[in-house]
PDB file of C-alpha atoms in Angstrom:
ATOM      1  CA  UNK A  18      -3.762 -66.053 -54.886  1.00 58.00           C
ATOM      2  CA  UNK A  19      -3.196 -70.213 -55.761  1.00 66.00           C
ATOM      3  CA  UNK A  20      -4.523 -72.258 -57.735  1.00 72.00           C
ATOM      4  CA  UNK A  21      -7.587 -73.652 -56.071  1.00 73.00           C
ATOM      5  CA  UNK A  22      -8.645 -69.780 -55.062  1.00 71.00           C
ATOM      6  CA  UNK A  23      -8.190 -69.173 -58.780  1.00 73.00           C
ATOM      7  CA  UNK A  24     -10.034 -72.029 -59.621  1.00 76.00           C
ATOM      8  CA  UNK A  25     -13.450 -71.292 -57.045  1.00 75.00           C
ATOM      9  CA  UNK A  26     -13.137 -66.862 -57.925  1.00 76.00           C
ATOM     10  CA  UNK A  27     -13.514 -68.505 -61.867  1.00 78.00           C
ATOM     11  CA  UNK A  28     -16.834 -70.776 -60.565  1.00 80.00           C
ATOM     12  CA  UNK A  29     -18.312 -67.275 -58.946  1.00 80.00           C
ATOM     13  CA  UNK A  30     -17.655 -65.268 -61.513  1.00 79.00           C
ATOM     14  CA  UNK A  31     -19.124 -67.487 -63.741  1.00 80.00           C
ATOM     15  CA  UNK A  32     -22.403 -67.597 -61.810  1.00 80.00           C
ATOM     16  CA  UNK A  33     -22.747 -64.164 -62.237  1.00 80.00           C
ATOM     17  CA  UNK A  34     -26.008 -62.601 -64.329  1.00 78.00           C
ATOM     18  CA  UNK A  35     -24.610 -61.096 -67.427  1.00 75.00           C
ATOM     19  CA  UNK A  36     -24.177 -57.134 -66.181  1.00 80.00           C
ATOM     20  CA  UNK A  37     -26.605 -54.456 -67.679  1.00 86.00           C
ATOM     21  CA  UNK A  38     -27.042 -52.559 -71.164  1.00 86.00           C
ATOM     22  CA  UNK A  39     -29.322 -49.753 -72.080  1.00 87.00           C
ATOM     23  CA  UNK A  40     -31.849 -52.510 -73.131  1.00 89.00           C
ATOM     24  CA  UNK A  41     -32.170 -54.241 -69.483  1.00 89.00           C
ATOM     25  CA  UNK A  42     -33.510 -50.831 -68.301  1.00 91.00           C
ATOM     26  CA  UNK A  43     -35.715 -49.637 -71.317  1.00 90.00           C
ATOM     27  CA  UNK A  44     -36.994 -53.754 -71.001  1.00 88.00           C
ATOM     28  CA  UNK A  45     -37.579 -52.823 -67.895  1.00 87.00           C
ATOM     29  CA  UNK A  46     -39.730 -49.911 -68.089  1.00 89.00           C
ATOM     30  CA  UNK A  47     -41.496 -51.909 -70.995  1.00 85.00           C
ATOM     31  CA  UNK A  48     -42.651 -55.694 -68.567  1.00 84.00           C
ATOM     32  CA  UNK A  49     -44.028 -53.223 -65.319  1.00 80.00           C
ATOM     33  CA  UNK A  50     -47.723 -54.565 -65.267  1.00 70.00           C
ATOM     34  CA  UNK A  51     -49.147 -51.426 -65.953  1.00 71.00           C
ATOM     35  CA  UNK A  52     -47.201 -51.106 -69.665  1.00 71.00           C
ATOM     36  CA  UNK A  53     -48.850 -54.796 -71.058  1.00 68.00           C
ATOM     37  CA  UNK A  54     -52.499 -53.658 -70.866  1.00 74.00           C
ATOM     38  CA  UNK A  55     -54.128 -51.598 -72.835  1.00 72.00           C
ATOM     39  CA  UNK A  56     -55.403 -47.604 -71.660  1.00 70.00           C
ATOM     40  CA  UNK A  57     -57.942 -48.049 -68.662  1.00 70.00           C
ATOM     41  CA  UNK A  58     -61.067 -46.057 -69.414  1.00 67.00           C
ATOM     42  CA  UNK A  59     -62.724 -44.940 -66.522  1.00 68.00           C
ATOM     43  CA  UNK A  60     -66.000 -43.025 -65.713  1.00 72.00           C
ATOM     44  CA  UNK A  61     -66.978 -41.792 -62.187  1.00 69.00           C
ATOM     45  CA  UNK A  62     -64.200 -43.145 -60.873  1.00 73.00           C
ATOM     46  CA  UNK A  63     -62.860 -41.851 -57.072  1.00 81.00           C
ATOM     47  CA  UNK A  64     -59.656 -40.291 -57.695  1.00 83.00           C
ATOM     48  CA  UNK A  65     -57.902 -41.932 -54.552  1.00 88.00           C
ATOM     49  CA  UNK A  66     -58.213 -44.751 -56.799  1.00 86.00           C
ATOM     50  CA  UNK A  67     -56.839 -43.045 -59.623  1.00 87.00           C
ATOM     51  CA  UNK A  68     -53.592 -41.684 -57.721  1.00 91.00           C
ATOM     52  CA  UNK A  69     -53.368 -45.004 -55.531  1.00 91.00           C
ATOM     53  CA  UNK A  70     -52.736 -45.938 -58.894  1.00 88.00           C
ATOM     54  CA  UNK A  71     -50.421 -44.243 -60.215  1.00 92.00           C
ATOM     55  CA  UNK A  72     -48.476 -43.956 -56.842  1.00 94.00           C
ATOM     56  CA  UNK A  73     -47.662 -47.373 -57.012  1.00 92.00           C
ATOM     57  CA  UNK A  74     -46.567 -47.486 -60.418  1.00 90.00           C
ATOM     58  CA  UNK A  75     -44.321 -45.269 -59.366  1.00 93.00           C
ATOM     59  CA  UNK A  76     -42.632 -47.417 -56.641  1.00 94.00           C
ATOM     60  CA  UNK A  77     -42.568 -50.291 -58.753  1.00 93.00           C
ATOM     61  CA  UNK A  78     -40.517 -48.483 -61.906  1.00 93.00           C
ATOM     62  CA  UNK A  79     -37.910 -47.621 -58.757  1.00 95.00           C
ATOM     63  CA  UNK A  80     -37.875 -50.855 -57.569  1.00 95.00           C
ATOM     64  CA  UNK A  81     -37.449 -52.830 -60.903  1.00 93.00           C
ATOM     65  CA  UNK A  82     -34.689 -50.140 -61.436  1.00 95.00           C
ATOM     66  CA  UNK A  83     -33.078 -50.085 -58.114  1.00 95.00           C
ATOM     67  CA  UNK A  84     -33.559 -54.297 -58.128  1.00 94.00           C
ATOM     68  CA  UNK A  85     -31.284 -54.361 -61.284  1.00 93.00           C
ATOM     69  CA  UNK A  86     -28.086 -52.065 -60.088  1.00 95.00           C
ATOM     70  CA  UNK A  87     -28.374 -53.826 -56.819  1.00 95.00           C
ATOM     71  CA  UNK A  88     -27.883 -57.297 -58.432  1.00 92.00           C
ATOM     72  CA  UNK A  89     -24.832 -56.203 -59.684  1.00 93.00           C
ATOM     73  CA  UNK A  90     -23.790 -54.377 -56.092  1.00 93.00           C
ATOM     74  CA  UNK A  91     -24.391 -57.487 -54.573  1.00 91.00           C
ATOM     75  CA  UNK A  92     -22.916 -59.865 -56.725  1.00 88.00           C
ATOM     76  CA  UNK A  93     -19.763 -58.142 -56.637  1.00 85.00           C
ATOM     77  CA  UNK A  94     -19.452 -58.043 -53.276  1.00 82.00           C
ATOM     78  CA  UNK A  95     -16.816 -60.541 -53.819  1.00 80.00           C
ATOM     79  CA  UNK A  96     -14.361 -57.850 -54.071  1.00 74.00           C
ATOM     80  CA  UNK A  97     -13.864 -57.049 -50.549  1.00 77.00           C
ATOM     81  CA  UNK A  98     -13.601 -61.107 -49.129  1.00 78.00           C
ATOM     82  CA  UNK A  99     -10.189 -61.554 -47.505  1.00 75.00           C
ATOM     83  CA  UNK A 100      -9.256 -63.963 -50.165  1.00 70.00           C
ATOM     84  CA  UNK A 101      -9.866 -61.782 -53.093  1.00 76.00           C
ATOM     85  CA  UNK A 102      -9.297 -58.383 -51.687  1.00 76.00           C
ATOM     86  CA  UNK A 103      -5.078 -58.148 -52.057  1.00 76.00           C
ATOM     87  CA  UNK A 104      -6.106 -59.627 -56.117  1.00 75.00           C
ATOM     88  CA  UNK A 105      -8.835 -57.190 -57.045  1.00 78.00           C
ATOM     89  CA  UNK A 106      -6.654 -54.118 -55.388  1.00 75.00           C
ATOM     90  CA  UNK A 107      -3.724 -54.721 -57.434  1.00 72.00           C
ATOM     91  CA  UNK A 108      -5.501 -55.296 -60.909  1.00 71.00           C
ATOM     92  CA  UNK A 109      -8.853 -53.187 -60.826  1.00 79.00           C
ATOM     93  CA  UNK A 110      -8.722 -50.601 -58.804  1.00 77.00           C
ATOM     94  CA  UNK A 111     -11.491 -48.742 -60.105  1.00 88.00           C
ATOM     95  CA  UNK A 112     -13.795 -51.592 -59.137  1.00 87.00           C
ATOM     96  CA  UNK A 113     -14.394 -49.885 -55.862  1.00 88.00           C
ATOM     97  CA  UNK A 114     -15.257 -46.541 -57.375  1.00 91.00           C
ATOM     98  CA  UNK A 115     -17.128 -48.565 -59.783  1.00 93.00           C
ATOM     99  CA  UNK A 116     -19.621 -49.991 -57.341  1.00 93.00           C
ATOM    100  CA  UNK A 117     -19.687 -46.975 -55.063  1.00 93.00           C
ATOM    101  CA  UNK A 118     -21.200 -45.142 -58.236  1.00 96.00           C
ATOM    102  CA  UNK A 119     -24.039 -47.954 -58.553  1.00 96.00           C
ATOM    103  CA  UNK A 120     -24.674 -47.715 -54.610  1.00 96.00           C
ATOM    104  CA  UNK A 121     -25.400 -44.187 -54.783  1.00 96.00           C
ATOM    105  CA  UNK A 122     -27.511 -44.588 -58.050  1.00 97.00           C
ATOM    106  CA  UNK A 123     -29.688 -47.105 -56.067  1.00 97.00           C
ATOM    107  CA  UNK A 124     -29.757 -44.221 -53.328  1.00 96.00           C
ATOM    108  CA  UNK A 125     -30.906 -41.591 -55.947  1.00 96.00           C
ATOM    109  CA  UNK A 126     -33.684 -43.445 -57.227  1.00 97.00           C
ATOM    110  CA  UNK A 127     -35.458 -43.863 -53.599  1.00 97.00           C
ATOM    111  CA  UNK A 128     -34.894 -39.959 -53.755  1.00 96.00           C
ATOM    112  CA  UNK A 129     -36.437 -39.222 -56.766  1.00 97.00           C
ATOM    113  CA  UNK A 130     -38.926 -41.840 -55.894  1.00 97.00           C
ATOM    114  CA  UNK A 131     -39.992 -40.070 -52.848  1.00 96.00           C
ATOM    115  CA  UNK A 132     -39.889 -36.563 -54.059  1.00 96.00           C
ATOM    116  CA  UNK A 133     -42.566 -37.414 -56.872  1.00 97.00           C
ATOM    117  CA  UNK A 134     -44.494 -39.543 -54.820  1.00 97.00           C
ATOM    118  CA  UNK A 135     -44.787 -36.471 -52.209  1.00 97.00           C
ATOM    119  CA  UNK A 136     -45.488 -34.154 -55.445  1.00 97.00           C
ATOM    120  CA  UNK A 137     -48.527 -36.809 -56.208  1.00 96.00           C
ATOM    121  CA  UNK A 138     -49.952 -36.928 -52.664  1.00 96.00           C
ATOM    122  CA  UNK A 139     -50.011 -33.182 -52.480  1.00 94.00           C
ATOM    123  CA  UNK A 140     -53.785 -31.494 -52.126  1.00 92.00           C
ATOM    124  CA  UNK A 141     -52.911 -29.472 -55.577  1.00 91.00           C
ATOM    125  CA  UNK A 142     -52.123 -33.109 -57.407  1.00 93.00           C
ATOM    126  CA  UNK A 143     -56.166 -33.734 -58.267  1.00 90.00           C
ATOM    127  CA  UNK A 144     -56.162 -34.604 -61.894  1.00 90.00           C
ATOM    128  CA  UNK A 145     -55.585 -37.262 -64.146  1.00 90.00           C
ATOM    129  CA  UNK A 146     -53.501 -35.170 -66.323  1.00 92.00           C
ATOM    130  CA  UNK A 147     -51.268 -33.982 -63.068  1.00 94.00           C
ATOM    131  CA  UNK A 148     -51.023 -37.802 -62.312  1.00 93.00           C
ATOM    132  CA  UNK A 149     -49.668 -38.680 -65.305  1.00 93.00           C
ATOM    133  CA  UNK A 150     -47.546 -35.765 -65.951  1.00 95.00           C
ATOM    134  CA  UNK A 151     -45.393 -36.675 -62.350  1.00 96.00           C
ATOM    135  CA  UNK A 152     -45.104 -40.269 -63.284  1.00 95.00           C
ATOM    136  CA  UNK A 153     -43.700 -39.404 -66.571  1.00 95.00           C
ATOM    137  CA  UNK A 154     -41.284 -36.958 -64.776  1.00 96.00           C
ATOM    138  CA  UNK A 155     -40.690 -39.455 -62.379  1.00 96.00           C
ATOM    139  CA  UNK A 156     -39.795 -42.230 -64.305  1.00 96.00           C
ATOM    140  CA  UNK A 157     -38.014 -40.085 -66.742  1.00 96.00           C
ATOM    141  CA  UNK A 158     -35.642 -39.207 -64.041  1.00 96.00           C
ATOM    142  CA  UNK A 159     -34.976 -42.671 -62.893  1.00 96.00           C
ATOM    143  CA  UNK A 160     -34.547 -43.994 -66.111  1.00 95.00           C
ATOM    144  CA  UNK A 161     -31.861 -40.842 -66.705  1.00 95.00           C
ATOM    145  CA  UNK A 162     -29.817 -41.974 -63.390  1.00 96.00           C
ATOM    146  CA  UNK A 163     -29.542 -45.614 -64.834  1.00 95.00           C
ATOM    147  CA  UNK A 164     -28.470 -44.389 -68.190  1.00 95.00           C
ATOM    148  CA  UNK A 165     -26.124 -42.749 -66.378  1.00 95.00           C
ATOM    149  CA  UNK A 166     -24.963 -45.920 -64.891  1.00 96.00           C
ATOM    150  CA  UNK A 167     -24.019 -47.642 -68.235  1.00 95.00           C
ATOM    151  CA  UNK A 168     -20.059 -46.748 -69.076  1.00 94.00           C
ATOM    152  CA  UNK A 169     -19.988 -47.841 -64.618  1.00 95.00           C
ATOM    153  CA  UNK A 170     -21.564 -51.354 -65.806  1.00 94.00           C
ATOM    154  CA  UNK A 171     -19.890 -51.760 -69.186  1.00 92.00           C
ATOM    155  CA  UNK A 172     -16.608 -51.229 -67.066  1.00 91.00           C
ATOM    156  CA  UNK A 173     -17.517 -54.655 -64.680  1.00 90.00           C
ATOM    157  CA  UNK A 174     -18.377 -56.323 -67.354  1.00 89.00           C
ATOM    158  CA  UNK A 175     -15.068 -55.848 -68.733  1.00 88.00           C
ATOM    159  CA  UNK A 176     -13.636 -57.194 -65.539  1.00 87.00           C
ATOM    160  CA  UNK A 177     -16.397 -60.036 -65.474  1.00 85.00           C
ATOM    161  CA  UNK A 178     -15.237 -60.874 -68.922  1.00 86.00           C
ATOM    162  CA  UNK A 179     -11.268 -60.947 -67.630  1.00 83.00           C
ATOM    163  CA  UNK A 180     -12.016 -63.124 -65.002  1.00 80.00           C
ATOM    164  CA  UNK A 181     -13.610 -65.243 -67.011  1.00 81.00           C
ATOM    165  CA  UNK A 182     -10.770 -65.447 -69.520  1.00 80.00           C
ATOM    166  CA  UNK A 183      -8.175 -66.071 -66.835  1.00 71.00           C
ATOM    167  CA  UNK A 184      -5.984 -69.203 -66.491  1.00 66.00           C
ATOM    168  CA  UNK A 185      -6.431 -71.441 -63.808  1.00 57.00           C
ATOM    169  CA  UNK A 186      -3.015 -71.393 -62.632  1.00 52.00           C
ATOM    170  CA  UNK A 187      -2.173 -67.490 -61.188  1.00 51.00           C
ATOM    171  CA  UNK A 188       1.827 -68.457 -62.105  1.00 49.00           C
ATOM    172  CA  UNK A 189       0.967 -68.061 -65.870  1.00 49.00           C
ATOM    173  CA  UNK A 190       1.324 -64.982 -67.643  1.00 48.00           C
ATOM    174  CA  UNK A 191      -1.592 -63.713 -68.041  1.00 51.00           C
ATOM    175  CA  UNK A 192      -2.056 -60.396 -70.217  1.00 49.00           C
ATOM    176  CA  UNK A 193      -2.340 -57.594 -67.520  1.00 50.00           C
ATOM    177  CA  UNK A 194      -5.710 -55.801 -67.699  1.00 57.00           C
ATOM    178  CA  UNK A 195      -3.963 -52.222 -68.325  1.00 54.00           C
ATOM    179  CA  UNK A 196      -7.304 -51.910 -71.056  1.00 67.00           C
ATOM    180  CA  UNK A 197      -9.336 -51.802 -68.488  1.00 81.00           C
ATOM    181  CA  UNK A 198      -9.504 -48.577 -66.342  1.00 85.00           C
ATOM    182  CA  UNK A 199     -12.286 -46.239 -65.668  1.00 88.00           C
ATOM    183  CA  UNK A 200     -12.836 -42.832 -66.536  1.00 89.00           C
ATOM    184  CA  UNK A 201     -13.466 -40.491 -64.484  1.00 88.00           C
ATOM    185  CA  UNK A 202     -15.570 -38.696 -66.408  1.00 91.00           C
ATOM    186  CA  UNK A 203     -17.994 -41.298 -66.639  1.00 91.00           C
ATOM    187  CA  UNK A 204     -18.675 -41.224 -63.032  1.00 93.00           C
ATOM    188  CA  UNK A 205     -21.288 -38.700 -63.145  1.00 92.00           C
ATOM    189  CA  UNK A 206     -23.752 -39.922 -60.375  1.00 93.00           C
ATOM    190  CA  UNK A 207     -23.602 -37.217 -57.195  1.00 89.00           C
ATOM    191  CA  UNK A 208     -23.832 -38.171 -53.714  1.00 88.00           C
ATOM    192  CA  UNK A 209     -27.349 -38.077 -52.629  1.00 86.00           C
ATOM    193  CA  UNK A 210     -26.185 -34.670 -50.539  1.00 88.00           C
ATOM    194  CA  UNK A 211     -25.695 -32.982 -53.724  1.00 86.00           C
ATOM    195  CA  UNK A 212     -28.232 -34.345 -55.892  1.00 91.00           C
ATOM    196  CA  UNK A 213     -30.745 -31.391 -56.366  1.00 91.00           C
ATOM    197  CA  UNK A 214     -34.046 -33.572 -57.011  1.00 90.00           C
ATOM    198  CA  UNK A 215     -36.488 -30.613 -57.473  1.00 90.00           C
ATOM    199  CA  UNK A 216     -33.970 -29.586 -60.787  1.00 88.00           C
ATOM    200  CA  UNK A 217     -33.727 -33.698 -61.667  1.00 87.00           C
ATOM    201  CA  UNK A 218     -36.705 -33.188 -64.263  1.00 85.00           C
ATOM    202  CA  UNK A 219     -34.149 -30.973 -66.157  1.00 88.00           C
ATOM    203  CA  UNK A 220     -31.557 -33.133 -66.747  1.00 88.00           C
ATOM    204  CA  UNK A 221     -34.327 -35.744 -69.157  1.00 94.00           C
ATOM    205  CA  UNK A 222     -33.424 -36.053 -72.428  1.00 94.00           C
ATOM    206  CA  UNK A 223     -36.969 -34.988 -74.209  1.00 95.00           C
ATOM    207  CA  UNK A 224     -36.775 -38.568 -75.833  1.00 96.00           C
ATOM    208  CA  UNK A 225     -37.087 -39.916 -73.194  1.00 95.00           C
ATOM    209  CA  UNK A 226     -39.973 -38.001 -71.737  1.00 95.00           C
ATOM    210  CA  UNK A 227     -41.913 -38.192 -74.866  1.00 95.00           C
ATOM    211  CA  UNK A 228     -40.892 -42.257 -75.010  1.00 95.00           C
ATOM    212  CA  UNK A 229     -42.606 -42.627 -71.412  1.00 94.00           C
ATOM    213  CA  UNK A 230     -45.430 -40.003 -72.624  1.00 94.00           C
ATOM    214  CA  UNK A 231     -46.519 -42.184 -75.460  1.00 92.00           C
ATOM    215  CA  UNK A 232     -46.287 -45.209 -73.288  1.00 91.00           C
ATOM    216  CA  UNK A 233     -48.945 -43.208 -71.173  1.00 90.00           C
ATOM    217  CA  UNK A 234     -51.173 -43.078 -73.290  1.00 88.00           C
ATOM    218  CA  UNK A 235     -51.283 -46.340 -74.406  1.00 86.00           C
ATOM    219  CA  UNK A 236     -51.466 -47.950 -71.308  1.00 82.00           C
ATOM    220  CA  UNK A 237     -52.472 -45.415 -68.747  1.00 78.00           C
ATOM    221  CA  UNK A 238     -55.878 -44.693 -67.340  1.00 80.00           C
ATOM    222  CA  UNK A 239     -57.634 -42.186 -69.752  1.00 77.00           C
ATOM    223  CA  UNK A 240     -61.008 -39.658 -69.071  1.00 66.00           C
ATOM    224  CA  UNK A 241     -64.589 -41.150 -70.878  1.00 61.00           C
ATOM    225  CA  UNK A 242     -64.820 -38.074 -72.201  1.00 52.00           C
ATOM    226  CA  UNK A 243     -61.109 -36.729 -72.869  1.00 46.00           C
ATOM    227  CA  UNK A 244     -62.185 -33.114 -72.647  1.00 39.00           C
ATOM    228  CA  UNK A 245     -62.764 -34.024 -68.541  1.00 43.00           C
ATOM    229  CA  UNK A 246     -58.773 -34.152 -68.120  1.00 43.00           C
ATOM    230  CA  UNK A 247     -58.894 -31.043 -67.577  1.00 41.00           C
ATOM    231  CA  UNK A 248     -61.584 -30.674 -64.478  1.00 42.00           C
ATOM    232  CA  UNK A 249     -60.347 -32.427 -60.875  1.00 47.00           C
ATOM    233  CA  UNK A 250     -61.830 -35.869 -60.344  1.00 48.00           C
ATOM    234  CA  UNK A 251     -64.229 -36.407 -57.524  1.00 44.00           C
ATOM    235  CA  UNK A 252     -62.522 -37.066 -54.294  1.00 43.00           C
TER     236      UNK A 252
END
């Protein structure tokens, strides 16, 4: 690569958003609409509403999810331009794995997404309580497949950061990444093909689920009289 590649692959890189943590998907979670207002109390209410509701709270936790790791997929695309490709080969070649890891994250969560959301528009899904207990779920396993993401993303931001830090002029000795590698045993997101989603509600870490739980209830939609959470809602 000369110079003046050097050079404009330093100008991209530095456009770049800063790659994710754990706290750009918890934030997440936090800023959807539904989490800044208080519990909805609601009284005779038709309970199309009431799952219209919660259906598309559902979509919206994938998509702020799924909006995030694709970011990152697409900034990176980078990678494979003629230009860089011969570069990134030789010194990361773990990027590829890297970002095939994030792509089939972002094809999990449309899974999960659409499992639950088939759960909730299911004859048998006809209480509040039910409602809330698949968007928990639901969430719960999203949020579980981006955790898993994390040592994937700290691992690009370690290349972002080398680029970053490298000299202008590809002649000079620059330290060789060698500190950068990634391990395989951090790639733990399946293929869509083998992902069981009916068992995905097993693999939430209870903090989690009671995290999202208490969430609920703070900003969910709750019964006039809490003892009707138990009855189905009119239809």
């Amino acid at each position: 690569m000369d110079k003046d590649s050097m050079v404009e692959l330093k100008k991209r890189f530095k456009k770049m958003s800063v790659v994710l943590d754990e706290n750009s998907f918890s934030n997440a979670i936090l800023s959807l609409k539904e989490h800044q207002k208080p519990a909805i109390v609601i009284k005779n209410t038709s309970f199309l509403d009431v799952r219209s509701f919660y259906l598309s709270n559902l979509r919206l936790a994938r998509l702020c999810i799924q909006a995030k790791l694709s970011t990152v997929i697409r900034e990176f695309t980078i990678i494979n331009e003629p230009a860089c490709i011969d570069f990134f080969e030789h010194y990361f070649d773990d990027l590829d794995l890297a970002l095939a890891q994030l792509k089939y994250a972002t094809q999990l969560l449309m899974k999960i997404s659409t499992y639950f959301i088939q759960l909730m528009e299911k004859d048998d899904c006809n209480t509040l309580d039910r409602c809330k207990y698949l968007k928990v779920n639901a969430i719960g396993c999203m949020y579980t497949v981006a955790m898993r993401c994390l040592p994937i993303l700290a691992y690009i931001e370690k290349v972002r950061q080398h680029m970053l830090a490298q000299d202008d002029d590809p002649t000079h000795e620059n330290a060789p990444p060698s500190h950068i590698v990634l391990a395989k045993e951090d790639c733990t997101i399946p293929h869509t093909s083998a992902f069981e989603v009916e068992k995905a509600a097993g693999l939430v870490d209870p903090d989690t689920l009671r995290w999202l739980e208490e969430l609920e209830e703070k900003h969910g939609f709750r019964m006039h009289d809490d003892c009707a959470q138990e009855h189905p809602l009119a239809a």
